[in-house]
PDB file of C-alpha atoms in Angstrom:
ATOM      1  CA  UNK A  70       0.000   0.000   0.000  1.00 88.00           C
ATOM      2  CA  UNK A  71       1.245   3.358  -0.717  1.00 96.00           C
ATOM      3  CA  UNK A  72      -0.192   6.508   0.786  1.00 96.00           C
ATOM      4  CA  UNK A  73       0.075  10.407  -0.131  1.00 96.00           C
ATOM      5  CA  UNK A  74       1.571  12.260   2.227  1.00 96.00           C
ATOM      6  CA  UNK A  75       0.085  15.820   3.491  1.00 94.00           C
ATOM      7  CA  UNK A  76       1.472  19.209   5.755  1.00 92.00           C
ATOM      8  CA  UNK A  77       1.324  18.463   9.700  1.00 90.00           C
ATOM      9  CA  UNK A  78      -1.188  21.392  10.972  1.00 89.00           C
ATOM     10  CA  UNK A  79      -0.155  24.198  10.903  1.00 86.00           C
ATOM     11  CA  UNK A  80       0.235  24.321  14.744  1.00 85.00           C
ATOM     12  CA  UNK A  81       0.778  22.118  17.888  1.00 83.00           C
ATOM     13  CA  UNK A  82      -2.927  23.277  18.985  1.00 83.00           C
ATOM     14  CA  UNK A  83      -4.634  22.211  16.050  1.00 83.00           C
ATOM     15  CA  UNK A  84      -3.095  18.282  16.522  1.00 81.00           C
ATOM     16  CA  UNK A  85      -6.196  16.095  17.233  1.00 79.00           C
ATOM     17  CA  UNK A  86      -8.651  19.015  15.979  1.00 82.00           C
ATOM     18  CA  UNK A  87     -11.279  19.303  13.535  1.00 84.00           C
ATOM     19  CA  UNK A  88     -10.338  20.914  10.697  1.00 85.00           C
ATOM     20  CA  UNK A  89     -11.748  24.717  10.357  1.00 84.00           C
ATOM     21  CA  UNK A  90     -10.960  27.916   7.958  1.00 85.00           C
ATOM     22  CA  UNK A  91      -9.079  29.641  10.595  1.00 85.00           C
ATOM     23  CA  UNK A  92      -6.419  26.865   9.250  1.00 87.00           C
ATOM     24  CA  UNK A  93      -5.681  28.488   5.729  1.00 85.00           C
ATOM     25  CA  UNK A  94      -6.424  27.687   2.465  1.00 84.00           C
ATOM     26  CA  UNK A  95      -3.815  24.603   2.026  1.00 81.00           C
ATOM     27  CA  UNK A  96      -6.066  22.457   4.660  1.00 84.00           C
ATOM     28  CA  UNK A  97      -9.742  23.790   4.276  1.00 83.00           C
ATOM     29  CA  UNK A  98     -11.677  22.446   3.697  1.00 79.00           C
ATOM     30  CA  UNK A  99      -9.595  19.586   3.178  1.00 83.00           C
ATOM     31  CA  UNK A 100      -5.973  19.213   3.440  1.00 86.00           C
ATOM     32  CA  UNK A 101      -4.119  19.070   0.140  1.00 89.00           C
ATOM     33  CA  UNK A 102      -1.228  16.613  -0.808  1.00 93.00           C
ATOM     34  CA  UNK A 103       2.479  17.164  -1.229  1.00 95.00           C
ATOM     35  CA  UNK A 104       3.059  15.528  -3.651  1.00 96.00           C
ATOM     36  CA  UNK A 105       5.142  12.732  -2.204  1.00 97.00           C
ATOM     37  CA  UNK A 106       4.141   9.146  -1.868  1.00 98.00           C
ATOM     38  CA  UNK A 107       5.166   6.538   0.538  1.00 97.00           C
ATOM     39  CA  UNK A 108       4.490   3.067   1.664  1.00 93.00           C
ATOM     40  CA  UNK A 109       2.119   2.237   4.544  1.00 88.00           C
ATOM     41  CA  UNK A 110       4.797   0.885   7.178  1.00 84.00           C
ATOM     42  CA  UNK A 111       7.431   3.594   6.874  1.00 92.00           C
ATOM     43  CA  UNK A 112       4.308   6.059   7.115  1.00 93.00           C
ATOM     44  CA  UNK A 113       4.161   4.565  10.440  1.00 89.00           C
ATOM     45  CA  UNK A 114       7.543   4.452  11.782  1.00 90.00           C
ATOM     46  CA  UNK A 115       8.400   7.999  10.112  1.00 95.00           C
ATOM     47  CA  UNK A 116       5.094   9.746  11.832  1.00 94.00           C
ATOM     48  CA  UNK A 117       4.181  11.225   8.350  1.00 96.00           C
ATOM     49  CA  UNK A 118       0.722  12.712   8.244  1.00 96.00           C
ATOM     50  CA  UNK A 119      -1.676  10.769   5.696  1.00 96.00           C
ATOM     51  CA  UNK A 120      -5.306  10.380   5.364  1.00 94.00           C
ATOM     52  CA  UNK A 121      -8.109   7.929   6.387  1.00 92.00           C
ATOM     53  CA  UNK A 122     -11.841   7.531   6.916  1.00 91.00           C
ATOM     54  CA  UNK A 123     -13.541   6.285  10.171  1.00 90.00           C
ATOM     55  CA  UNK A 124     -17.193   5.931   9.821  1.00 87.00           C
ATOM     56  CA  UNK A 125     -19.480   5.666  12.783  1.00 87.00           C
ATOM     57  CA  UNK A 126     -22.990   3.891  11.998  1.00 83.00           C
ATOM     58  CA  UNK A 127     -25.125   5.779  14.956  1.00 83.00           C
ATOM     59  CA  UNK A 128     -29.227   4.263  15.103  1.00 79.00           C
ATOM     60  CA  UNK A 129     -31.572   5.825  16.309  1.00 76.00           C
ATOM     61  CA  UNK A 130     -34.533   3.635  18.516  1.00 72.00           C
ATOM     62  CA  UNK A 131     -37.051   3.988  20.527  1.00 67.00           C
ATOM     63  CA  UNK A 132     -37.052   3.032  24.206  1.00 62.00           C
ATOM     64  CA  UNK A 133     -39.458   0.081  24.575  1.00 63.00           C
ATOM     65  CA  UNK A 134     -39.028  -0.243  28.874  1.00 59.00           C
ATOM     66  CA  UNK A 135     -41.507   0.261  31.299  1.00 60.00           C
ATOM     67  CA  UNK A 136     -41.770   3.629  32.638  1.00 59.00           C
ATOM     68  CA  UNK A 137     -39.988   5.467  30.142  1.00 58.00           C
ATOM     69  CA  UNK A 138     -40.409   8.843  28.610  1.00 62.00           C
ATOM     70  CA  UNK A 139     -42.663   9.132  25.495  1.00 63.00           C
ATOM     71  CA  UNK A 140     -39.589  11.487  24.892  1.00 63.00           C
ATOM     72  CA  UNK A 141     -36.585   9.424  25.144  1.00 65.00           C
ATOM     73  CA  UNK A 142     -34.407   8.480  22.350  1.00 71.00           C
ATOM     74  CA  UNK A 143     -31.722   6.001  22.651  1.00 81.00           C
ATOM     75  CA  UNK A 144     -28.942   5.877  20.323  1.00 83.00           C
ATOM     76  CA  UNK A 145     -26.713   2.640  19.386  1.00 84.00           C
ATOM     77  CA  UNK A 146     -22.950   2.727  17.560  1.00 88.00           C
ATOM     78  CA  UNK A 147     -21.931   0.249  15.950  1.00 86.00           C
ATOM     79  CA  UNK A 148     -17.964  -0.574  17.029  1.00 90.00           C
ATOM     80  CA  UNK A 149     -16.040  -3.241  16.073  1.00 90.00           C
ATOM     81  CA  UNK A 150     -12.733  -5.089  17.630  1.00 92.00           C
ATOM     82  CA  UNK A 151      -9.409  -4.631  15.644  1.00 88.00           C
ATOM     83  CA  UNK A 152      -7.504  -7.606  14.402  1.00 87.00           C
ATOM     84  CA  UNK A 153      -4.792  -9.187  16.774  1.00 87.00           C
ATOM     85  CA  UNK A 154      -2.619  -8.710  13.700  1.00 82.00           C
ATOM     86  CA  UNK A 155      -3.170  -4.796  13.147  1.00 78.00           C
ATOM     87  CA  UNK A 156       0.144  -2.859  13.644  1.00 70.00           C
ATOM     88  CA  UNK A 157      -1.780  -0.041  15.444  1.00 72.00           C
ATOM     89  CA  UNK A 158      -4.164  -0.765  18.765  1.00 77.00           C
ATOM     90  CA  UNK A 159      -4.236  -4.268  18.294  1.00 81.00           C
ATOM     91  CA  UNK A 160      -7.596  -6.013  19.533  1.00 90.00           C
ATOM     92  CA  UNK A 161      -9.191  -3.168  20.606  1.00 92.00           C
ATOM     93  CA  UNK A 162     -12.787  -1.912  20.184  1.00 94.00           C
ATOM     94  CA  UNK A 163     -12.889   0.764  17.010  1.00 92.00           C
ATOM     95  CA  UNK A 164     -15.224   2.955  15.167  1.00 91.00           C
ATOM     96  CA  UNK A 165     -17.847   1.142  12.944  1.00 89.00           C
ATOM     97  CA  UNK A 166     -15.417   1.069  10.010  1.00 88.00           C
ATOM     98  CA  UNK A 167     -12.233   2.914   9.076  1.00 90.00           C
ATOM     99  CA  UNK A 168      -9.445   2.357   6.592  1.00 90.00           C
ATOM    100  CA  UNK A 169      -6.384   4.440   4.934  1.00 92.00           C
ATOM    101  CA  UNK A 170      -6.823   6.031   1.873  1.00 94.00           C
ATOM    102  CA  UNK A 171      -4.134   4.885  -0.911  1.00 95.00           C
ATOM    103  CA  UNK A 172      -2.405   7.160  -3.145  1.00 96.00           C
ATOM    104  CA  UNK A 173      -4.060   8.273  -5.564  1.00 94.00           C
ATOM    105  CA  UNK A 174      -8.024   7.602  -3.834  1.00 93.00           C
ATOM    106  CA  UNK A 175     -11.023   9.669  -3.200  1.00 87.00           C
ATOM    107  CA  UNK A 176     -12.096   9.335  -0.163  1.00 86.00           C
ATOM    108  CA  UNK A 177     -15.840   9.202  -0.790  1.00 83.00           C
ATOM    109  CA  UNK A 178     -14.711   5.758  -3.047  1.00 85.00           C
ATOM    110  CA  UNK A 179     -12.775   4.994  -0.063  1.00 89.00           C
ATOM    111  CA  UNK A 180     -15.643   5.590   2.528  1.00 86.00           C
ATOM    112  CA  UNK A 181     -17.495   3.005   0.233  1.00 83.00           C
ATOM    113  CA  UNK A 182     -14.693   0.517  -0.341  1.00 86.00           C
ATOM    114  CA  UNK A 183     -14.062   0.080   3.598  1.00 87.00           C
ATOM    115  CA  UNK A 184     -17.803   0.182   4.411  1.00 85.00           C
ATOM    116  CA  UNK A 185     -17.914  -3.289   2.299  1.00 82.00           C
ATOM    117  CA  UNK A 186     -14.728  -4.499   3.363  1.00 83.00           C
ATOM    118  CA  UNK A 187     -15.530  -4.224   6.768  1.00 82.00           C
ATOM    119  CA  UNK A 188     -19.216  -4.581   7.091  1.00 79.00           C
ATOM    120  CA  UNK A 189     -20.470  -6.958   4.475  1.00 72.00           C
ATOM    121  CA  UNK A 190     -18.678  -6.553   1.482  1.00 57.00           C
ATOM    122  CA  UNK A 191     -19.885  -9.012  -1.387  1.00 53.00           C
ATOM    123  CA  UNK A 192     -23.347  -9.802  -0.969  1.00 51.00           C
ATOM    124  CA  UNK A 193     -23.282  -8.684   3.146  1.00 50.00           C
ATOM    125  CA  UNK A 194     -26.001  -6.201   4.365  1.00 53.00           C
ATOM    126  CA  UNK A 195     -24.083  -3.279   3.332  1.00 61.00           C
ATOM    127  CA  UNK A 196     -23.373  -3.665  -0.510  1.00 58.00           C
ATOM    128  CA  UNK A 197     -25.875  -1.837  -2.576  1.00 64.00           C
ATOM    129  CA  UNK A 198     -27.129   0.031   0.368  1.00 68.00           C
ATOM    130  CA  UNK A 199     -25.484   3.080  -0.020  1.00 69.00           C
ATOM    131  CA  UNK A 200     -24.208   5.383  -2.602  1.00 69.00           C
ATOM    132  CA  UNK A 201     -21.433   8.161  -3.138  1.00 67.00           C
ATOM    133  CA  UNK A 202     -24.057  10.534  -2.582  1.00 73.00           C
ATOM    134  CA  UNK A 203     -25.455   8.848   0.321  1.00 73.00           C
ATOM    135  CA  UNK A 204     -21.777   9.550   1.735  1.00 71.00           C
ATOM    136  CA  UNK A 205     -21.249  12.474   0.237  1.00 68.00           C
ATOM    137  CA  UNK A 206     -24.548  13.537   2.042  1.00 71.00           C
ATOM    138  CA  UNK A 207     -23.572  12.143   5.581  1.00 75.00           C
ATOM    139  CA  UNK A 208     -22.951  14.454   8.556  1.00 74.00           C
ATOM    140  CA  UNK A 209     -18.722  14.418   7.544  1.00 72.00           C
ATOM    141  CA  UNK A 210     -16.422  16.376   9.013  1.00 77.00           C
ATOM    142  CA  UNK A 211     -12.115  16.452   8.988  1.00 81.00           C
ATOM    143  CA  UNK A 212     -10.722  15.446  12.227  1.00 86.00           C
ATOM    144  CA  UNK A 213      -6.522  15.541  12.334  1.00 87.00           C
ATOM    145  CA  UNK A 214      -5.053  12.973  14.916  1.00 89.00           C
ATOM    146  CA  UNK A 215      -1.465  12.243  16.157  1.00 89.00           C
ATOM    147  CA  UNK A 216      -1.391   9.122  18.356  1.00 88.00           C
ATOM    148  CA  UNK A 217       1.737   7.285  19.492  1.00 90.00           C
ATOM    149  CA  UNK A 218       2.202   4.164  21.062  1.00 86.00           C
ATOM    150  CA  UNK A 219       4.290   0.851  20.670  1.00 85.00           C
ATOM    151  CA  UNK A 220       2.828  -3.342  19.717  1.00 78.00           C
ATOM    152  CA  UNK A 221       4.873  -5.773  20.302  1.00 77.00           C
ATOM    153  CA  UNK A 222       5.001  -7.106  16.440  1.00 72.00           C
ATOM    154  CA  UNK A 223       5.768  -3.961  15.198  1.00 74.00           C
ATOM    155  CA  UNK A 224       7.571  -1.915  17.936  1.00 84.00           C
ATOM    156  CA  UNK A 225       7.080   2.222  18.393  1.00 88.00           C
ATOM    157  CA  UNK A 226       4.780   4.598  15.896  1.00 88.00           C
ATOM    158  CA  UNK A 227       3.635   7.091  15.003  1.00 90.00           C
ATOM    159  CA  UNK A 228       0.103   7.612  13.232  1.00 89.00           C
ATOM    160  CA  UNK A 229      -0.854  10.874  11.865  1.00 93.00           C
ATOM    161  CA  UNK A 230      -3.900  11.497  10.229  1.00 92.00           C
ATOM    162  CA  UNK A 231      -6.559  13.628   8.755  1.00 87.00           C
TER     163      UNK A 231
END
């Protein structure tokens, strides 16, 4: 896998932000490339900023127990439990679905690509369910994050992303 690589922001307060105008024209409304491309495990050990998608599937229901509010509105997310094998946070609870987005990608396509990877791809309950627009129409928003940490298969990294 190879990713693009992107700017870090343009200052230590805006690590683990959402993305707004009052960061300049090179990252709103969505950060732009530099041109350089490199492959998915130096990404990590170098700490170069990249991009990915995390989608979290929220539903709505109503609350069916005794003595509740007419009112009341629960709300269930989806999460899933990373792969023993995954270099970062191994076997740990994640959003519904996330995923790097290769060199080269949209990230709408990519949005749909992982979303039928990771949630029933083929003929699952996912595929055919949603379009680009249905994405593309989605409350969506840029979040940059800079994590560190350290597995035991892979030692120390770094993983920067919008």
């Amino acid at each position: 896998e190879l990713f693009d690589l992107y700017p870090a922001p343009p200052s230590m307060s805006q690590h683990n932000s959402i993305i707004t105008s009052d960061w300049g024209p090179s990252y709103f409304p969505s950060p732009k490339p530099t041109g350089k491309v490199k492959e998915r495990g130096r990404v990590h050990v170098d700490g170069d900023w990249h991009r990915s998608v995390q989608v979290w599937i929220v539903q709505k229901y109503d609350s069916q127990r005794e003595g509740a509010d007419e009112e009341e509105e629960k709300v269930r997310v989806l999460l899933q439990r990373r792969s023993p094998y995954k270099d970062t946070h191994p076997n740990l609870l994640d959003v519904s679905c996330a995923g790097h987005v290769n060199a080269g990608d949209d990230v709408l396509d990519t949005t749909i690509r992982e979303m039928e990877e990771e949630l029933g791809g083929g003929n699952g309950m996912i595929q055919g369910m949603y379009s680009l627009e249905d994405v593309a129409r989605s409350k969506a928003f840029i979040v940059s994050s800079d994590i560190e940490g350290e597995t035991e298969k892979y030692g120390r990294f770094t993983c920067r992303e919008y």
